[in-house]
XYZ file of C-alpha atoms in Angstrom:
692
model
C -9.648 -47.292 -39.820
C -6.819 -44.991 -38.795
C -6.391 -42.240 -41.395
C -3.092 -41.477 -43.047
C -1.953 -37.929 -43.629
C 0.193 -36.355 -46.287
C 2.709 -33.989 -44.720
C 4.481 -31.144 -46.495
C 6.867 -28.409 -45.352
C 4.280 -25.828 -44.401
C 5.110 -22.318 -43.192
C 7.140 -21.034 -40.241
C 5.589 -17.588 -39.873
C 2.372 -18.416 -37.974
C 3.175 -20.207 -34.715
C 0.725 -22.737 -33.311
C -1.823 -24.782 -35.249
C -3.455 -22.884 -38.129
C -6.269 -24.494 -40.118
C -6.802 -23.027 -43.606
C -9.875 -24.930 -44.756
C -7.969 -27.849 -46.269
C -5.394 -28.790 -43.678
C -3.489 -27.556 -40.658
C -0.119 -25.872 -40.453
C 1.934 -26.553 -37.317
C 4.834 -24.366 -36.250
C 6.809 -24.542 -33.001
C 9.782 -22.514 -31.808
C 12.737 -24.487 -30.400
C 16.269 -23.295 -30.913
C 18.058 -26.260 -29.304
C 15.888 -29.251 -30.280
C 17.144 -32.101 -32.479
C 13.686 -33.272 -33.507
C 10.073 -32.151 -33.031
C 7.326 -34.757 -33.256
C 3.657 -33.880 -33.645
C 1.493 -36.422 -31.793
C -2.203 -36.863 -32.639
C -4.792 -38.271 -30.244
C -8.373 -39.467 -30.466
C -11.025 -38.259 -28.054
C -10.364 -41.256 -25.775
C -6.801 -40.073 -25.256
C -5.250 -42.780 -27.467
C -2.189 -41.651 -29.419
C -2.893 -42.426 -33.079
C -0.067 -40.768 -35.013
C 3.465 -39.492 -34.566
C 4.564 -37.105 -37.297
C 8.021 -35.538 -37.323
C 7.780 -31.903 -38.420
C 9.757 -32.018 -41.670
C 11.253 -28.545 -41.862
C 13.191 -26.136 -39.729
C 13.476 -22.441 -40.607
C 15.829 -20.800 -38.187
C 14.515 -21.758 -34.770
C 11.001 -22.654 -35.971
C 10.037 -26.249 -36.766
C 7.050 -26.584 -39.074
C 4.922 -28.859 -41.222
C 1.574 -28.892 -42.990
C -0.780 -31.841 -42.454
C -3.345 -32.113 -45.219
C -6.985 -32.946 -44.379
C -6.355 -32.524 -40.651
C -9.400 -30.688 -39.298
C -10.374 -28.449 -36.384
C -11.114 -30.322 -33.190
C -8.103 -32.601 -33.613
C -6.275 -33.281 -30.334
C -2.494 -33.042 -30.396
C 0.690 -32.408 -28.485
C 4.438 -32.399 -29.075
C 7.345 -34.594 -28.141
C 10.606 -32.696 -28.485
C 13.948 -34.493 -28.581
C 17.286 -32.959 -27.733
C 19.959 -33.065 -25.073
C 18.958 -33.902 -21.530
C 21.774 -31.988 -19.863
C 20.502 -29.975 -16.876
C 24.017 -28.698 -16.120
C 23.949 -27.018 -19.548
C 20.366 -25.781 -19.178
C 18.744 -28.399 -21.430
C 15.897 -30.620 -20.226
C 14.564 -32.269 -23.366
C 12.705 -35.519 -22.787
C 10.713 -36.948 -25.694
C 8.766 -39.177 -23.310
C 6.878 -36.131 -22.088
C 3.906 -34.857 -24.048
C 4.048 -31.081 -24.283
C 1.312 -28.497 -24.666
C 1.559 -26.159 -27.635
C 2.286 -22.687 -26.173
C -0.056 -21.251 -28.827
C -3.000 -23.600 -28.379
C -6.376 -21.907 -28.000
C -7.987 -24.766 -26.109
C -7.251 -27.716 -23.837
C -8.904 -31.123 -23.841
C -8.709 -32.970 -20.555
C -7.197 -32.132 -17.202
C -3.810 -32.173 -15.514
C -3.192 -35.066 -13.153
C -0.500 -34.729 -10.514
C 1.605 -37.778 -11.381
C 5.354 -38.616 -11.267
C 5.295 -39.303 -15.009
C 4.869 -35.556 -15.650
C 8.411 -34.907 -14.420
C 11.479 -35.148 -16.631
C 13.466 -36.773 -13.841
C 12.785 -39.728 -11.553
C 11.234 -38.691 -8.267
C 13.619 -39.343 -5.420
C 16.669 -39.551 -7.667
C 17.296 -35.847 -8.275
C 16.617 -33.596 -11.238
C 19.654 -34.874 -13.176
C 18.157 -38.339 -13.463
C 16.048 -39.184 -16.517
C 12.456 -40.458 -16.440
C 11.355 -42.572 -19.404
C 7.656 -42.854 -18.528
C 5.069 -41.454 -20.923
C 3.271 -38.424 -19.490
C 0.523 -38.324 -22.140
C -2.191 -39.959 -19.966
C -1.762 -37.288 -17.312
C -1.768 -34.006 -19.241
C -4.363 -32.158 -21.359
C -4.108 -32.212 -25.109
C -3.912 -29.156 -27.316
C -6.784 -28.637 -29.759
C -6.748 -27.445 -33.364
C -9.227 -24.563 -33.401
C -11.489 -23.255 -36.136
C -11.043 -19.533 -36.813
C -14.816 -19.071 -36.912
C -15.316 -20.486 -33.426
C -13.871 -17.330 -31.889
C -13.557 -14.664 -34.590
C -11.053 -11.880 -33.997
C -13.477 -9.025 -34.527
C -13.916 -7.772 -30.962
C -13.922 -4.092 -30.004
C -12.817 -2.389 -26.809
C -14.635 0.405 -24.957
C -11.687 2.786 -24.502
C -13.168 4.680 -21.567
C -11.178 7.624 -20.254
C -8.740 6.854 -17.466
C -10.017 9.840 -15.473
C -13.430 8.153 -15.122
C -12.068 4.787 -14.031
C -13.373 2.930 -10.982
C -11.883 -0.584 -10.919
C -13.517 -3.581 -9.211
C -11.008 -6.393 -8.586
C -12.787 -9.754 -8.658
C -12.253 -13.509 -8.824
C -14.585 -15.172 -11.332
C -15.448 -18.136 -9.140
C -15.192 -16.559 -5.711
C -17.365 -13.597 -6.644
C -20.236 -15.646 -8.066
C -20.190 -19.155 -6.586
C -22.458 -18.260 -3.650
C -24.598 -15.582 -5.276
C -28.236 -16.531 -4.583
C -29.590 -14.651 -7.619
C -27.433 -16.532 -10.133
C -28.600 -19.869 -11.563
C -26.760 -22.720 -9.879
C -25.480 -24.208 -13.145
C -23.773 -20.900 -13.966
C -22.275 -19.965 -10.594
C -18.498 -19.738 -10.595
C -18.304 -19.257 -14.376
C -17.694 -16.519 -16.904
C -21.421 -16.611 -17.661
C -22.144 -15.827 -14.002
C -19.666 -12.965 -13.824
C -21.739 -10.934 -16.280
C -25.114 -12.248 -15.159
C -28.036 -9.887 -14.645
C -27.483 -9.988 -10.891
C -23.812 -9.032 -11.140
C -24.407 -6.353 -13.763
C -27.097 -4.783 -11.600
C -24.787 -4.794 -8.576
C -21.802 -3.362 -10.439
C -23.905 -0.716 -12.165
C -25.393 0.312 -8.827
C -21.881 0.722 -7.459
C -20.838 2.782 -10.485
C -18.042 0.414 -11.521
C -16.411 1.284 -14.864
C -13.950 -1.622 -15.109
C -13.812 -5.154 -13.741
C -10.287 -6.437 -13.142
C -10.361 -10.245 -13.148
C -7.824 -12.320 -11.265
C -5.986 -14.686 -13.660
C -8.256 -16.364 -16.196
C -5.547 -17.750 -18.470
C -5.337 -21.521 -17.988
C -3.281 -22.471 -14.938
C -2.180 -25.568 -13.050
C -1.892 -25.853 -9.246
C 1.509 -26.511 -7.709
C 2.146 -30.113 -6.699
C 3.062 -29.065 -3.168
C -0.385 -27.523 -2.738
C -2.109 -30.607 -4.095
C -0.146 -32.770 -1.688
C -1.646 -30.698 1.155
C -5.151 -31.046 -0.222
C -5.169 -27.437 -1.438
C -5.087 -25.715 -4.815
C -3.948 -22.510 -6.481
C -7.236 -20.651 -6.126
C -6.051 -17.257 -7.301
C -4.564 -18.695 -10.507
C -1.114 -17.111 -10.548
C 0.441 -20.210 -12.141
C -0.246 -19.953 -15.860
C 0.434 -22.706 -18.378
C -1.851 -21.688 -21.297
C -1.486 -18.054 -22.318
C -4.225 -18.222 -24.984
C -6.688 -20.474 -23.139
C -9.547 -19.295 -20.884
C -9.254 -21.240 -17.629
C -11.422 -24.345 -18.216
C -12.690 -24.527 -14.613
C -14.620 -21.288 -15.164
C -16.317 -22.402 -18.359
C -20.089 -22.451 -18.130
C -22.777 -23.787 -20.438
C -21.498 -21.563 -23.268
C -17.922 -22.886 -23.185
C -15.183 -20.536 -24.378
C -17.802 -18.467 -26.161
C -19.071 -17.643 -22.704
C -15.956 -15.573 -22.100
C -16.616 -13.485 -25.211
C -20.285 -13.194 -24.220
C -19.232 -12.059 -20.740
C -17.091 -9.275 -22.168
C -19.833 -8.239 -24.587
C -22.355 -7.998 -21.744
C -19.964 -5.935 -19.653
C -19.372 -3.627 -22.599
C -23.096 -3.200 -23.171
C -23.310 -2.023 -19.553
C -20.434 0.426 -20.068
C -17.988 -1.682 -18.042
C -14.503 -2.496 -19.271
C -12.722 -5.806 -18.645
C -9.114 -5.839 -17.454
C -7.206 -9.111 -17.072
C -4.653 -9.800 -14.369
C -1.983 -11.611 -16.391
C 1.016 -13.659 -15.289
C 3.692 -13.407 -17.957
C 6.571 -13.411 -15.476
C 6.692 -17.171 -14.797
C 4.920 -20.431 -15.653
C 3.443 -23.403 -13.805
C 6.583 -25.485 -14.397
C 8.210 -24.154 -11.194
C 11.911 -24.677 -10.403
C 14.317 -27.477 -11.397
C 12.161 -29.913 -9.426
C 8.993 -28.900 -11.274
C 7.065 -30.801 -13.947
C 7.731 -30.798 -17.686
C 4.470 -29.659 -19.243
C 5.397 -27.347 -22.118
C 8.136 -24.695 -22.203
C 10.717 -26.675 -20.205
C 10.538 -29.568 -22.641
C 10.330 -27.394 -25.759
C 13.428 -25.293 -25.083
C 14.272 -24.725 -21.433
C 17.380 -22.635 -22.146
C 15.422 -20.180 -24.298
C 12.152 -19.809 -22.428
C 13.608 -19.296 -18.959
C 16.215 -17.098 -17.347
C 18.920 -19.417 -15.990
C 21.615 -18.584 -13.469
C 24.863 -17.383 -14.997
C 27.445 -20.141 -14.682
C 24.863 -22.528 -13.180
C 22.238 -23.087 -15.897
C 20.855 -26.099 -14.045
C 19.073 -23.566 -11.827
C 16.541 -20.846 -12.575
C 16.595 -17.140 -11.827
C 13.812 -16.750 -9.269
C 12.928 -13.047 -9.345
C 9.277 -14.072 -9.063
C 9.461 -16.230 -5.943
C 7.713 -19.033 -7.810
C 10.713 -21.064 -8.927
C 11.265 -19.767 -12.465
C 11.289 -16.563 -14.485
C 10.324 -16.276 -18.141
C 13.083 -14.916 -20.348
C 11.200 -11.939 -21.779
C 14.430 -10.688 -23.355
C 14.312 -13.566 -25.831
C 12.565 -12.470 -29.049
C 10.376 -15.570 -29.302
C 9.291 -15.359 -25.679
C 8.494 -11.683 -26.146
C 6.588 -12.577 -29.304
C 4.582 -15.200 -27.415
C 3.487 -12.673 -24.794
C 2.567 -9.974 -27.307
C 0.701 -12.473 -29.495
C -1.186 -13.669 -26.434
C -2.191 -10.152 -25.394
C -3.333 -9.213 -28.884
C -5.409 -12.399 -29.012
C -7.285 -11.500 -25.839
C -7.957 -7.992 -27.170
C -9.010 -8.875 -30.713
C -10.824 -12.143 -29.958
C -12.457 -11.377 -26.636
C -12.484 -7.563 -26.525
C -10.399 -7.259 -23.365
C -9.824 -3.588 -22.504
C -6.564 -3.806 -20.597
C -4.089 -5.794 -18.554
C -2.734 -5.708 -15.028
C 0.754 -7.225 -15.081
C 1.623 -9.407 -12.120
C 5.190 -8.692 -10.925
C 5.677 -6.241 -13.773
C 9.234 -5.426 -12.700
C 10.208 -8.900 -13.889
C 8.881 -8.129 -17.356
C 10.834 -4.872 -17.482
C 14.110 -6.396 -16.272
C 16.840 -6.704 -18.855
C 20.114 -8.598 -18.176
C 21.473 -5.298 -16.825
C 18.488 -4.815 -14.493
C 15.174 -2.947 -14.508
C 14.841 -0.743 -17.576
C 11.778 1.404 -18.231
C 12.928 1.487 -21.844
C 13.443 -2.276 -22.052
C 12.212 -4.436 -24.883
C 8.906 -5.525 -23.383
C 7.758 -2.041 -22.365
C 8.904 -0.513 -25.653
C 7.143 -3.239 -27.634
C 3.878 -2.617 -25.799
C 3.969 1.116 -26.376
C 4.542 0.877 -30.108
C 2.136 -1.980 -30.780
C -0.847 -0.743 -32.838
C -3.277 -2.865 -30.786
C -1.786 -2.965 -27.306
C -0.867 0.712 -27.136
C -4.601 1.492 -27.155
C -5.622 -0.527 -24.087
C -5.193 0.115 -20.364
C -1.885 -1.035 -18.907
C -1.432 -1.462 -15.150
C 1.804 -2.541 -13.486
C 2.303 -4.305 -10.202
C 5.597 -2.440 -9.784
C 7.616 -4.929 -7.774
C 9.104 -8.409 -7.621
C 11.624 -10.064 -5.285
C 14.613 -9.652 -7.598
C 17.448 -7.161 -7.100
C 16.144 -3.592 -7.170
C 12.693 -5.048 -7.637
C 10.581 -2.366 -5.935
C 9.872 0.203 -8.664
C 6.779 2.136 -7.591
C 6.550 5.205 -9.820
C 9.191 3.892 -12.192
C 7.099 2.767 -15.163
C 6.523 4.728 -18.391
C 3.709 7.305 -18.692
C 1.407 4.880 -20.504
C 1.141 2.746 -17.362
C -0.888 3.048 -14.207
C 0.591 1.320 -11.156
C -0.741 -0.399 -8.075
C 0.188 1.925 -5.233
C 0.849 -0.178 -2.143
C 2.363 2.846 -0.395
C -1.043 4.498 -0.655
C -2.717 1.445 0.905
C -0.312 1.420 3.836
C -0.542 5.178 4.322
C -4.310 5.355 4.663
C -4.347 2.351 6.980
C -1.681 3.925 9.174
C -3.457 7.268 9.275
C -6.843 5.931 10.339
C -5.185 3.555 12.811
C -3.651 6.597 14.501
C 0.035 6.190 13.684
C 2.345 9.125 14.309
C 3.538 11.037 11.218
C 0.977 9.267 9.020
C -0.856 12.540 8.313
C 2.184 13.911 6.497
C 2.214 10.907 4.183
C -1.543 11.085 3.763
C -1.255 14.599 2.349
C 0.701 13.264 -0.613
C -1.544 10.228 -0.982
C -4.677 12.368 -1.302
C -3.062 14.188 -4.224
C -2.066 11.111 -6.226
C 1.397 10.455 -4.729
C 2.825 13.140 -6.988
C 6.316 12.822 -5.481
C 6.613 9.486 -7.307
C 4.264 9.787 -10.260
C 4.499 13.403 -11.429
C 7.425 12.832 -13.802
C 7.840 12.495 -17.567
C 4.347 13.864 -18.234
C 2.516 11.196 -16.262
C -1.090 11.782 -15.239
C -2.708 11.619 -11.824
C -4.616 8.465 -12.797
C -1.259 6.658 -12.783
C -1.689 5.922 -9.071
C -4.120 3.026 -8.566
C -5.371 3.634 -5.034
C -6.823 0.906 -2.840
C -7.465 0.048 0.792
C -7.256 -3.700 0.095
C -6.611 -6.085 -2.778
C -6.798 -9.846 -3.217
C -3.343 -10.177 -1.659
C -3.746 -9.279 2.026
C -6.532 -8.528 4.470
C -9.926 -7.455 3.222
C -10.824 -3.943 4.342
C -13.148 -5.336 6.999
C -10.376 -7.587 8.317
C -8.036 -4.585 8.561
C -10.370 -3.398 11.317
C -10.849 -6.779 13.047
C -7.452 -8.482 13.196
C -4.022 -7.405 14.375
C -2.433 -10.706 13.346
C -2.792 -12.821 10.242
C -4.554 -16.156 10.649
C -3.303 -18.308 7.791
C -3.099 -21.652 9.591
C -5.387 -23.282 6.998
C -2.740 -22.637 4.327
C -0.551 -25.360 5.825
C 2.561 -23.213 6.271
C 2.420 -22.783 10.065
C 1.106 -19.238 9.600
C 4.439 -18.079 8.176
C 3.036 -16.971 4.814
C 1.346 -13.687 3.945
C 2.154 -10.069 4.735
C 3.842 -9.371 8.068
C 2.920 -5.676 8.186
C -0.803 -5.160 7.721
C -1.172 -1.821 9.565
C -4.385 -3.193 11.016
C -6.228 -2.757 14.302
C -8.727 -4.992 16.100
C -10.176 -2.389 18.509
C -9.305 -4.579 21.464
C -10.776 -7.908 20.344
C -9.191 -10.228 17.794
C -11.787 -11.318 15.246
C -15.541 -11.407 15.584
C -17.247 -9.780 18.544
C -20.754 -9.015 19.765
C -19.661 -5.784 21.435
C -21.825 -3.096 19.766
C -19.322 -0.292 20.358
C -16.472 -2.227 18.750
C -18.648 -3.273 15.839
C -19.689 0.339 15.190
C -16.076 1.570 15.484
C -15.006 -1.023 12.928
C -17.772 -0.091 10.514
C -16.797 3.563 10.793
C -13.137 2.713 10.120
C -14.163 0.795 7.015
C -16.204 3.768 5.810
C -13.233 6.058 6.446
C -10.888 3.853 4.442
C -13.281 3.517 1.517
C -14.101 7.226 1.505
C -10.419 8.130 1.465
C -9.900 5.963 -1.621
C -12.771 7.536 -3.549
C -11.903 11.096 -2.553
C -8.220 10.897 -3.519
C -6.687 11.941 -6.811
C -5.792 8.865 -8.833
C -7.699 5.743 -9.836
C -9.824 4.059 -7.150
C -9.831 0.270 -6.961
C -12.203 -1.762 -4.808
C -11.662 -5.382 -3.801
C -14.796 -7.385 -4.547
C -16.763 -7.773 -1.342
C -15.278 -4.782 0.435
C -18.395 -2.845 -0.477
C -20.346 -5.202 1.789
C -17.850 -5.840 4.589
C -16.643 -9.237 3.359
C -14.274 -11.095 5.697
C -11.753 -13.885 5.183
C -11.526 -14.626 8.888
C -8.144 -12.966 9.180
C -6.503 -14.954 6.376
C -4.327 -12.447 4.515
C -3.025 -14.887 1.908
C -6.045 -16.868 0.728
C -4.359 -17.905 -2.533
C -4.972 -21.601 -1.826
C -8.414 -21.389 -0.242
C -10.963 -22.407 -2.874
C -13.730 -22.501 -0.274
C -15.920 -20.292 1.912
C -12.829 -18.531 3.293
C -12.231 -16.761 -0.023
C -15.674 -16.895 -1.616
C -17.970 -13.912 -1.192
C -20.841 -14.542 1.192
C -23.556 -12.496 -0.451
C -26.106 -13.329 2.234
C -23.854 -11.688 4.842
C -23.215 -8.523 2.834
C -23.952 -5.241 4.628
C -26.555 -3.472 2.501
C -25.923 -0.146 4.217
C -22.220 -0.345 3.378
C -23.039 -1.204 -0.233
C -25.245 1.888 -0.454
C -22.507 3.969 1.189
C -19.924 2.749 -1.342
C -22.276 3.529 -4.212
C -22.778 7.031 -2.790
C -19.020 7.558 -2.707
C -18.654 6.478 -6.331
C -21.566 8.702 -7.389
C -20.072 11.664 -5.547
C -16.711 11.131 -7.232
C -18.355 10.807 -10.634
C -20.332 14.022 -10.114
C -17.251 16.087 -9.259
C -14.405 16.183 -11.800
C -12.209 17.987 -9.270
C -11.785 14.617 -7.520
C -10.534 12.890 -10.670
C -8.312 15.381 -12.424
C -5.770 14.202 -14.953
C -3.123 16.694 -13.849
C -1.419 16.709 -10.494
C -2.285 19.488 -8.051
C 0.598 21.374 -6.442
C -1.023 24.563 -5.201
C -0.584 26.318 -8.531
C -2.278 29.689 -8.899
C -5.208 29.705 -11.282
C -6.259 32.537 -13.550
C -8.686 33.735 -10.847
C -5.845 34.162 -8.350
C -6.909 31.165 -6.263
C -4.825 28.017 -5.870
C -5.849 24.608 -7.160
C -5.253 23.074 -3.738
C -4.971 24.577 -0.262
C -4.425 23.005 3.160
C -5.764 24.278 6.453
C -6.318 23.255 10.060
C -9.832 22.826 11.457
C -9.657 26.315 13.004
C -8.949 27.827 9.594
C -5.265 28.423 10.301
C -2.217 26.867 8.706
C -1.399 23.203 9.226
C 1.662 22.374 11.288
C 3.163 19.710 9.066
C 6.063 19.339 11.506
C 3.775 18.036 14.238
C 4.310 14.231 14.456
C 0.925 13.896 16.130
C -0.963 15.767 13.416
C -4.265 13.956 13.171
C -6.789 16.356 11.655
C -6.497 18.201 8.378
C -8.543 19.876 5.701
C -7.893 20.131 2.001
C -9.609 22.564 -0.364
C -9.661 21.343 -3.961
C -10.443 23.364 -7.045
C -10.081 22.666 -10.721
C -6.499 22.896 -11.892
C -5.197 26.049 -13.554
C -5.903 24.510 -16.961
C -9.553 23.807 -16.110
C -10.470 26.865 -14.001
C -13.502 28.671 -15.344
C -13.812 31.645 -13.009
C -13.948 32.875 -9.444
C -14.910 29.957 -7.192
C -15.429 27.092 -9.613
C -18.746 25.276 -9.154
C -16.648 22.174 -8.573
C -14.860 23.307 -5.427
C -14.530 20.554 -2.809
C -13.540 20.672 0.860
C -12.419 17.481 2.586
C -12.092 17.380 6.374
C -10.458 14.387 8.065
C -10.888 14.168 11.832
C -8.902 11.294 13.314
C -9.325 12.568 16.877
C -11.457 10.593 19.313
C -13.624 13.670 19.852
C -15.891 15.831 17.720
C -14.218 18.919 16.258
C -15.540 22.240 15.089
C -14.555 22.994 11.510
C -14.150 26.602 10.371
C -15.429 26.668 6.791
C -13.491 28.740 4.242
C -15.261 31.820 2.929
C -16.539 31.174 -0.592
C -19.060 34.000 -0.873
C -21.373 34.376 -2.638
C -21.555 30.586 -2.579
C -22.366 28.320 0.345
C -21.110 24.945 1.514
C -23.196 21.812 1.209
C -22.142 18.667 3.063
C -22.565 15.493 1.018
C -20.330 12.885 2.686
C -20.253 12.065 6.401
C -18.568 8.779 7.305
C -19.978 8.860 10.847
C -23.288 7.806 9.266
C -24.347 4.862 7.115
C -26.744 6.855 4.975
C -25.578 9.836 2.976
C -27.495 12.954 1.961
C -26.902 16.581 1.122
C -27.165 19.136 3.937
C -26.868 22.881 3.331
C -24.597 24.612 5.874
C -25.853 28.061 6.916
C -23.212 28.776 9.536
C -19.516 29.601 9.232
C -18.624 26.428 11.108
C -19.819 22.841 11.363
C -19.152 19.924 13.681
C -17.184 17.005 12.217
C -17.791 13.933 14.395
C -14.910 12.033 15.932
C -13.008 9.539 13.790
C -14.710 10.551 10.582
C -14.297 12.188 7.204
C -16.572 14.866 5.781
C -16.832 16.221 2.242
C -18.386 19.563 1.316
C -19.237 21.107 -2.046
C -19.404 24.792 -2.908
C -22.880 25.442 -4.247
C -24.974 28.372 -5.405
C -26.610 30.379 -2.598
C -30.402 30.340 -2.704
């Protein structure tokens, strides 16, 4: 027998579905709707009830349904004007996800009924088909299922070593993980992964998007999918495809296990756009709830969307309810799951007000004053494709930023480009010309040789051209400028000399990252030489192209990477919070000095400059005396010949060499002479140590 429900006005203040032990309160924001209908479903997907929310308070529609319990499946049908030329796309035939739902039931199906218009007749036509059979249902959750009592680690930024990873791609082929857990949250924090990450010295795992997403229809038509996940549709929902035997609790358990190992969890989040795409996209949630409020529309042409993201639409973060949605979502991931920070995809979009990019805009200001969110790590991807969208160094002091200029600089230097050494000098010191403003710290620069978007570090040394044919876009997609080098052979080769030269280049790139001021970030798999076969845009490759091949990992390179991380951790001079500018310390020595290999001054005007040395000491604020025990000398020899390095006089101390990228295995060697040979195309690191 179908139950009947008594419905009262309820409350507007708590958006989403809130169960209180006796019934469930529903509240939905829609400023332009004429009617909001709550639709209930049974577990077979049959629609059993349609209940009009009885009250509207301002722009929030709400109602309280007595005796409606957790686990109930529901969605909304929202009625209002279907007038694309005025920015409105209401269509009550389309079942809509609750933006605040904590769970989905069922899967998306790519079907014409999910579109507000009739395929083939243009987006101003009107489609009357019911989309309910083809979309997931929202779920009323029980507050005890996922209690909001989580705690974060709050590790110091200066100690950070970030490992960027894809939940599925990192674990799906790992031989030491149980098959029924591979590709899931449970696998990501498995014993095998924790042992690997701890061996590397990782302090934070940065996960590619794990908020529920839906692949673009165009990709599905080509037999592909959105593997990376930058197409969010559920900002409170862990992506269902990564759920393991523990369900959503597995995500909380994953974070808890990482925390127990001293590893923070940072989420790559996509609050700049949604999976509803442009005016030809589907109507799944926001578009049908209140298109004109949720999205930025073109001035004078509200039928079309502002496309600062390159994905078809742009969320209207300037709207108070959209801003509230994002902040509520972030707080939920912190308090419910214990997430330690966020990396904001296309962060410039989030900081763009109607007048343009504003570092004091509403979103950034709201984050910095929020009692929860102001205490977690915040990382900006400081660009989008909108006007004035490249903003590297332009975010507030609370933010770190992905530094793509650093990536390009170190690739250019080790490739042998002219004038790259001059840029490398700034990169080694945290790109201070951009970041040393408004009291920012050196950790603000997130330094990397490769990230998910682009070549892997191994592929930087094996391919001069991208090879994205499998993406179905005639190899037009992906970065054009990779600053890569194939050593004379494109792709794989059996030539032992080329293979060794490539391995050395990889070691040079990784060593540069770990020995620079700033925050090092490592792309998962780079520690073992992972390749994507030259694909530099594997966003749609949910297959062996993008998955880590653990059996093919280079154990020597893994050990080398771990040695780099251990060396960095052992020497605070390499991870100072303040920028180094050659300031004089209390002992009369400078915090940083440059020299040529012969001990003389560097000729920074030389466009062919290819070898340089940098002497690092603790900053003036941290100096403890004459010749700090944490004095480091880095020597970078890009020449294709060994060079003799004149070691600075640090009497009564001596130099000990601890890093040599010409070799796989690392070990400390005491230097008894005043000079030492630095092999060709290599980097060496020396530490001032007590004479014995």
